[in-house]
């Protein structure tokens, strides 16, 4: 099993490992299916850019760090339901969202690291809700590395699920944090801390953020966590940036946009090279990442021409020099 760009799909050698769903969560193509050429245009049209497939190259590769797909879809549905209530000017049902947060916490705690399913693996009409779920997953992983307790993880998770809810109230990007905060703080079931995650998730450590230009320790740590998770998720899902490059971009903004402590916890919980990634080593040999073992950034690699897999955590002189698409071009 591995994730590829839909443009890399080869009907002759690949089949779907996970289903493709539309904006109503209906299965368009089930796992085990092949994509007929007439369906390909439709999938691209609805915004699907990545698919999870099985083929000869991915035999033995499992994406253990990826959230369970049905749980992911259920979480997206929960967020969609909440956002639709806001659109209709109805009160949020917080108990349903809290149950979703508990399920996501469980998903995070049973994995050594998190590998995101990009929002562009499903219909683009669901991208806002899928983005909220993905941001929450990354934030919870950071919170776990910061040794947050269960109650803190619950507050962090709820705030991250709702961090963009202000976008339903305004089209002005710089105003949505405050609009979201005003909405959330009016709900008696939502703590002020959780509300401030929505308010502050675009603030920057050096004071260059918005809406209030807060600086340093004036920014809540939970909001900083959401900020890192939000930016990383956008890079992966919207910009198509490779995970290792996205991590490097986040690290480069330590003590500028984000606090060092949050960035350090982020890098200690996120995978640089997910299983299924084609790579070239600094010795010129090509390979594919098969799994993550003792080191999140130094994976196990199956190298072309070598019978045994290579554990990069035990080979200090071997470095991943480049990441390739499926054609190694």
Tab-separated table of C-alpha atoms in Angstrom:
chain	number	residue	atom	x	y	z
A	1	UNK	CA	0.000	0.000	0.000
A	2	UNK	CA	1.212	3.495	-0.840
A	3	UNK	CA	-0.045	6.940	-1.737
A	4	UNK	CA	0.567	8.416	-5.168
A	5	UNK	CA	-0.491	11.371	-7.265
A	6	UNK	CA	-3.539	10.448	-9.316
A	7	UNK	CA	-1.527	11.465	-12.414
A	8	UNK	CA	0.901	8.608	-11.674
A	9	UNK	CA	-1.864	5.992	-11.720
A	10	UNK	CA	-1.329	3.007	-14.019
A	11	UNK	CA	-4.471	0.957	-14.526
A	12	UNK	CA	-2.504	-2.070	-15.715
A	13	UNK	CA	-0.450	-2.441	-12.548
A	14	UNK	CA	-2.379	-0.704	-9.747
A	15	UNK	CA	-5.630	-1.092	-7.852
A	16	UNK	CA	-7.162	1.062	-5.129
A	17	UNK	CA	-6.211	0.180	-1.560
A	18	UNK	CA	-8.711	2.642	-0.065
A	19	UNK	CA	-12.101	3.745	-1.460
A	20	UNK	CA	-12.719	7.102	-3.156
A	21	UNK	CA	-15.757	8.997	-1.863
A	22	UNK	CA	-17.743	12.008	-3.053
A	23	UNK	CA	-18.979	14.992	-1.046
A	24	UNK	CA	-21.927	12.973	0.241
A	25	UNK	CA	-19.515	10.324	1.515
A	26	UNK	CA	-20.802	7.859	-1.086
A	27	UNK	CA	-18.228	5.376	-2.353
A	28	UNK	CA	-17.409	6.203	-5.952
A	29	UNK	CA	-14.812	3.472	-6.310
A	30	UNK	CA	-14.281	0.732	-3.730
A	31	UNK	CA	-10.964	-0.659	-2.557
A	32	UNK	CA	-9.742	-3.299	-4.983
A	33	UNK	CA	-11.112	-1.371	-7.964
A	34	UNK	CA	-9.218	-0.069	-10.960
A	35	UNK	CA	-9.919	3.392	-12.337
A	36	UNK	CA	-11.428	3.359	-15.799
A	37	UNK	CA	-10.187	6.229	-18.002
A	38	UNK	CA	-13.693	7.720	-18.151
A	39	UNK	CA	-13.700	8.003	-14.346
A	40	UNK	CA	-10.284	9.635	-14.194
A	41	UNK	CA	-11.478	12.954	-15.619
A	42	UNK	CA	-14.394	13.004	-13.162
A	43	UNK	CA	-12.116	12.378	-10.171
A	44	UNK	CA	-9.777	15.170	-11.198
A	45	UNK	CA	-12.767	17.430	-11.771
A	46	UNK	CA	-13.986	17.014	-8.177
A	47	UNK	CA	-10.525	17.838	-6.839
A	48	UNK	CA	-9.013	14.435	-6.103
A	49	UNK	CA	-5.253	14.625	-6.536
A	50	UNK	CA	-3.993	11.725	-4.419
A	51	UNK	CA	-5.045	8.074	-4.184
A	52	UNK	CA	-3.917	5.128	-2.070
A	53	UNK	CA	-3.061	2.084	-4.134
A	54	UNK	CA	-1.667	-1.437	-4.069
A	55	UNK	CA	0.853	-2.626	-6.649
A	56	UNK	CA	3.934	-4.786	-7.007
A	57	UNK	CA	6.179	-2.027	-5.701
A	58	UNK	CA	4.171	-1.666	-2.498
A	59	UNK	CA	3.969	-5.344	-1.532
A	60	UNK	CA	4.619	-5.586	2.193
A	61	UNK	CA	4.253	-1.844	2.763
A	62	UNK	CA	1.607	-0.836	5.296
A	63	UNK	CA	0.617	2.694	6.211
A	64	UNK	CA	0.326	1.989	9.938
A	65	UNK	CA	0.832	5.672	10.736
A	66	UNK	CA	-2.246	6.664	8.717
A	67	UNK	CA	-5.557	7.176	10.512
A	68	UNK	CA	-8.216	4.527	9.948
A	69	UNK	CA	-10.141	5.692	6.852
A	70	UNK	CA	-13.699	5.094	8.187
A	71	UNK	CA	-12.801	6.988	11.373
A	72	UNK	CA	-11.443	9.835	9.256
A	73	UNK	CA	-14.611	10.021	7.169
A	74	UNK	CA	-16.786	9.898	10.306
A	75	UNK	CA	-14.802	12.773	11.811
A	76	UNK	CA	-15.224	14.806	8.623
A	77	UNK	CA	-18.966	14.176	8.769
A	78	UNK	CA	-19.064	15.359	12.390
A	79	UNK	CA	-17.323	18.623	11.505
A	80	UNK	CA	-19.534	19.114	8.459
A	81	UNK	CA	-22.653	18.677	10.602
A	82	UNK	CA	-21.387	21.261	13.093
A	83	UNK	CA	-20.486	23.755	10.383
A	84	UNK	CA	-23.848	23.294	8.672
A	85	UNK	CA	-25.583	24.174	11.938
A	86	UNK	CA	-23.619	27.419	12.069
A	87	UNK	CA	-24.577	28.208	8.488
A	88	UNK	CA	-28.229	27.789	9.509
A	89	UNK	CA	-27.628	29.984	12.589
A	90	UNK	CA	-28.288	27.040	14.894
A	91	UNK	CA	-26.400	26.289	18.095
A	92	UNK	CA	-23.450	23.913	17.961
A	93	UNK	CA	-23.944	20.463	19.488
A	94	UNK	CA	-20.660	20.216	21.371
A	95	UNK	CA	-21.207	16.686	22.708
A	96	UNK	CA	-20.978	15.227	19.184
A	97	UNK	CA	-17.719	17.068	18.509
A	98	UNK	CA	-16.292	15.983	21.846
A	99	UNK	CA	-16.945	12.353	20.925
A	100	UNK	CA	-15.121	12.941	17.660
A	101	UNK	CA	-12.157	14.427	19.531
A	102	UNK	CA	-11.997	11.359	21.785
A	103	UNK	CA	-11.863	9.079	18.751
A	104	UNK	CA	-9.102	11.158	17.173
A	105	UNK	CA	-7.120	11.144	20.420
A	106	UNK	CA	-7.375	7.357	20.425
A	107	UNK	CA	-6.135	7.226	16.838
A	108	UNK	CA	-3.111	9.327	17.769
A	109	UNK	CA	-2.257	7.463	20.970
A	110	UNK	CA	-2.126	4.085	19.238
A	111	UNK	CA	0.461	5.256	16.698
A	112	UNK	CA	4.085	6.238	17.098
A	113	UNK	CA	3.582	9.011	14.540
A	114	UNK	CA	0.941	10.473	12.243
A	115	UNK	CA	0.807	10.302	8.457
A	116	UNK	CA	-1.890	12.574	7.029
A	117	UNK	CA	-4.418	11.554	4.414
A	118	UNK	CA	-4.375	14.720	2.252
A	119	UNK	CA	-7.710	16.492	1.895
A	120	UNK	CA	-7.248	16.120	-1.849
A	121	UNK	CA	-7.965	12.380	-1.623
A	122	UNK	CA	-11.700	13.207	-1.357
A	123	UNK	CA	-14.183	15.542	-3.028
A	124	UNK	CA	-13.028	19.163	-2.715
A	125	UNK	CA	-16.454	20.106	-1.310
A	126	UNK	CA	-15.348	18.358	1.890
A	127	UNK	CA	-11.903	19.971	2.043
A	128	UNK	CA	-12.735	22.553	4.747
A	129	UNK	CA	-13.975	19.818	7.090
A	130	UNK	CA	-11.189	17.383	6.229
A	131	UNK	CA	-8.670	20.174	6.826
A	132	UNK	CA	-10.091	20.690	10.330
A	133	UNK	CA	-9.747	16.972	11.093
A	134	UNK	CA	-6.174	16.815	9.773
A	135	UNK	CA	-5.127	19.901	11.723
A	136	UNK	CA	-6.585	18.302	14.832
A	137	UNK	CA	-4.636	15.074	14.276
A	138	UNK	CA	-1.329	16.913	13.919
A	139	UNK	CA	-2.110	19.170	16.889
A	140	UNK	CA	-2.942	16.180	19.090
A	141	UNK	CA	0.332	14.529	18.101
A	142	UNK	CA	2.220	17.696	19.057
A	143	UNK	CA	0.251	17.860	22.302
A	144	UNK	CA	1.141	14.265	23.018
A	145	UNK	CA	4.832	15.043	22.590
A	146	UNK	CA	4.362	18.014	24.960
A	147	UNK	CA	2.963	15.544	27.521
A	148	UNK	CA	-0.461	17.165	27.680
A	149	UNK	CA	-2.975	15.302	29.826
A	150	UNK	CA	-6.305	13.947	28.588
A	151	UNK	CA	-8.281	17.033	29.592
A	152	UNK	CA	-5.794	19.300	27.821
A	153	UNK	CA	-5.869	17.134	24.702
A	154	UNK	CA	-9.670	17.336	24.712
A	155	UNK	CA	-9.579	21.152	24.823
A	156	UNK	CA	-6.848	21.334	22.194
A	157	UNK	CA	-8.675	18.920	19.886
A	158	UNK	CA	-12.009	20.722	20.113
A	159	UNK	CA	-10.376	24.100	19.457
A	160	UNK	CA	-8.560	22.738	16.403
A	161	UNK	CA	-11.692	21.121	14.970
A	162	UNK	CA	-13.342	24.545	15.182
A	163	UNK	CA	-10.361	26.792	14.411
A	164	UNK	CA	-11.711	27.852	10.998
A	165	UNK	CA	-15.374	28.123	11.904
A	166	UNK	CA	-15.163	31.905	11.486
A	167	UNK	CA	-14.842	31.329	7.732
A	168	UNK	CA	-18.555	30.569	7.724
A	169	UNK	CA	-19.245	34.079	9.010
A	170	UNK	CA	-16.969	36.160	6.797
A	171	UNK	CA	-15.070	35.948	3.510
A	172	UNK	CA	-12.387	38.239	4.893
A	173	UNK	CA	-9.375	36.059	5.699
A	174	UNK	CA	-7.995	38.430	8.344
A	175	UNK	CA	-11.343	38.646	10.126
A	176	UNK	CA	-12.225	34.965	10.402
A	177	UNK	CA	-10.223	34.311	13.621
A	178	UNK	CA	-12.096	37.002	15.533
A	179	UNK	CA	-15.463	36.012	14.056
A	180	UNK	CA	-14.827	32.427	15.083
A	181	UNK	CA	-13.788	33.464	18.573
A	182	UNK	CA	-16.913	35.570	19.077
A	183	UNK	CA	-19.090	32.654	18.023
A	184	UNK	CA	-17.351	30.083	20.201
A	185	UNK	CA	-17.091	32.169	23.362
A	186	UNK	CA	-20.858	32.704	23.277
A	187	UNK	CA	-21.354	28.943	23.756
A	188	UNK	CA	-21.371	28.012	27.435
A	189	UNK	CA	-20.101	24.507	26.711
A	190	UNK	CA	-16.891	25.788	25.127
A	191	UNK	CA	-14.049	26.964	27.357
A	192	UNK	CA	-12.376	30.316	26.834
A	193	UNK	CA	-9.117	28.456	26.186
A	194	UNK	CA	-10.698	26.493	23.340
A	195	UNK	CA	-12.256	29.670	21.903
A	196	UNK	CA	-8.865	31.400	21.897
A	197	UNK	CA	-7.391	28.691	19.671
A	198	UNK	CA	-9.648	29.981	16.900
A	199	UNK	CA	-8.803	33.574	17.836
A	200	UNK	CA	-5.021	33.189	17.882
A	201	UNK	CA	-4.143	30.490	15.351
A	202	UNK	CA	-2.861	33.098	12.863
A	203	UNK	CA	-0.758	35.000	15.399
A	204	UNK	CA	3.029	34.733	14.950
A	205	UNK	CA	5.750	34.406	17.571
A	206	UNK	CA	7.552	37.515	16.265
A	207	UNK	CA	4.389	39.660	16.331
A	208	UNK	CA	3.789	39.666	12.574
A	209	UNK	CA	0.540	37.699	12.712
A	210	UNK	CA	-3.117	38.696	12.913
A	211	UNK	CA	-5.695	39.740	14.030
A	212	UNK	CA	-4.013	41.378	17.065
A	213	UNK	CA	-0.296	41.120	16.392
A	214	UNK	CA	0.374	39.191	19.594
A	215	UNK	CA	3.963	38.287	20.318
A	216	UNK	CA	5.901	35.569	22.095
A	217	UNK	CA	4.382	34.284	25.315
A	218	UNK	CA	1.299	36.447	24.806
A	219	UNK	CA	0.193	33.746	22.354
A	220	UNK	CA	-1.348	30.690	23.971
A	221	UNK	CA	0.671	27.511	23.456
A	222	UNK	CA	-2.464	25.717	22.225
A	223	UNK	CA	-2.889	28.369	19.533
A	224	UNK	CA	0.756	27.970	18.543
A	225	UNK	CA	0.211	24.232	18.221
A	226	UNK	CA	-2.796	24.870	15.984
A	227	UNK	CA	-0.771	27.344	13.918
A	228	UNK	CA	1.966	24.800	13.184
A	229	UNK	CA	-0.560	22.071	12.431
A	230	UNK	CA	-2.601	24.400	10.207
A	231	UNK	CA	0.387	25.476	8.136
A	232	UNK	CA	1.750	21.950	7.802
A	233	UNK	CA	-1.631	20.591	6.713
A	234	UNK	CA	-2.020	23.307	4.082
A	235	UNK	CA	1.435	22.540	2.702
A	236	UNK	CA	0.684	18.819	2.422
A	237	UNK	CA	-2.890	18.981	1.147
A	238	UNK	CA	-3.141	22.227	-0.813
A	239	UNK	CA	0.397	22.904	-2.007
A	240	UNK	CA	1.447	19.282	-2.565
A	241	UNK	CA	4.675	19.773	-0.613
A	242	UNK	CA	6.551	16.601	0.358
A	243	UNK	CA	6.438	15.914	4.149
A	244	UNK	CA	10.201	16.287	4.636
A	245	UNK	CA	10.183	19.671	2.904
A	246	UNK	CA	7.139	20.838	4.890
A	247	UNK	CA	8.918	19.882	8.110
A	248	UNK	CA	11.987	21.844	7.030
A	249	UNK	CA	9.830	24.912	6.300
A	250	UNK	CA	8.274	24.709	9.761
A	251	UNK	CA	11.708	24.320	11.390
A	252	UNK	CA	13.015	27.356	9.517
A	253	UNK	CA	10.337	29.499	11.203
A	254	UNK	CA	11.174	28.434	14.755
A	255	UNK	CA	11.296	31.498	17.060
A	256	UNK	CA	9.965	33.560	14.143
A	257	UNK	CA	6.441	32.345	13.512
A	258	UNK	CA	6.360	29.507	16.055
A	259	UNK	CA	7.850	28.827	19.469
A	260	UNK	CA	10.854	26.513	19.605
A	261	UNK	CA	9.163	24.126	22.060
A	262	UNK	CA	6.168	23.576	19.765
A	263	UNK	CA	8.371	23.102	16.678
A	264	UNK	CA	10.559	20.589	18.536
A	265	UNK	CA	7.524	18.569	19.620
A	266	UNK	CA	6.199	18.736	16.052
A	267	UNK	CA	9.412	17.327	14.576
A	268	UNK	CA	9.445	14.578	17.206
A	269	UNK	CA	6.057	13.291	16.084
A	270	UNK	CA	5.852	13.705	12.305
A	271	UNK	CA	7.310	11.419	9.623
A	272	UNK	CA	9.668	12.900	7.040
A	273	UNK	CA	9.443	10.047	4.536
A	274	UNK	CA	6.186	8.034	4.659
A	275	UNK	CA	6.214	4.376	3.578
A	276	UNK	CA	5.886	4.151	-0.194
A	277	UNK	CA	8.086	7.192	-0.859
A	278	UNK	CA	10.533	6.762	-3.769
A	279	UNK	CA	13.975	8.088	-2.847
A	280	UNK	CA	17.535	8.355	-4.090
A	281	UNK	CA	20.370	7.918	-1.612
A	282	UNK	CA	23.599	9.894	-1.597
A	283	UNK	CA	25.425	6.826	-2.944
A	284	UNK	CA	23.376	7.107	-6.141
A	285	UNK	CA	21.128	4.097	-5.487
A	286	UNK	CA	17.344	4.284	-5.746
A	287	UNK	CA	14.899	2.799	-3.268
A	288	UNK	CA	11.477	2.911	-1.670
A	289	UNK	CA	10.658	3.550	1.988
A	290	UNK	CA	9.026	0.419	3.402
A	291	UNK	CA	8.375	1.316	7.046
A	292	UNK	CA	9.226	3.485	10.030
A	293	UNK	CA	10.938	1.754	12.930
A	294	UNK	CA	13.165	3.352	15.564
A	295	UNK	CA	13.612	6.805	13.977
A	296	UNK	CA	10.862	8.938	12.421
A	297	UNK	CA	13.236	10.672	10.005
A	298	UNK	CA	15.543	7.724	9.207
A	299	UNK	CA	13.278	5.026	7.741
A	300	UNK	CA	13.747	1.448	6.573
A	301	UNK	CA	14.444	1.434	2.824
A	302	UNK	CA	14.289	-1.249	0.155
A	303	UNK	CA	17.196	-0.407	-2.139
A	304	UNK	CA	17.318	-1.520	-5.756
A	305	UNK	CA	19.896	-4.244	-6.286
A	306	UNK	CA	20.203	-5.082	-2.574
A	307	UNK	CA	18.380	-8.130	-1.211
A	308	UNK	CA	18.070	-6.937	2.386
A	309	UNK	CA	16.349	-3.750	3.520
A	310	UNK	CA	18.528	-0.943	4.818
A	311	UNK	CA	17.817	0.745	8.150
A	312	UNK	CA	19.012	4.321	7.702
A	313	UNK	CA	19.038	4.850	11.470
A	314	UNK	CA	21.949	2.411	11.575
A	315	UNK	CA	23.742	3.829	8.506
A	316	UNK	CA	24.945	7.294	9.492
A	317	UNK	CA	26.716	7.940	6.182
A	318	UNK	CA	23.673	7.098	4.042
A	319	UNK	CA	21.396	10.060	3.417
A	320	UNK	CA	18.195	10.529	1.443
A	321	UNK	CA	19.293	12.910	-1.278
A	322	UNK	CA	16.064	13.278	-3.248
A	323	UNK	CA	12.408	12.230	-3.340
A	324	UNK	CA	10.918	11.142	-6.670
A	325	UNK	CA	7.537	10.575	-8.206
A	326	UNK	CA	6.522	7.106	-9.314
A	327	UNK	CA	8.459	7.320	-12.580
A	328	UNK	CA	11.696	8.143	-10.723
A	329	UNK	CA	11.990	11.178	-12.965
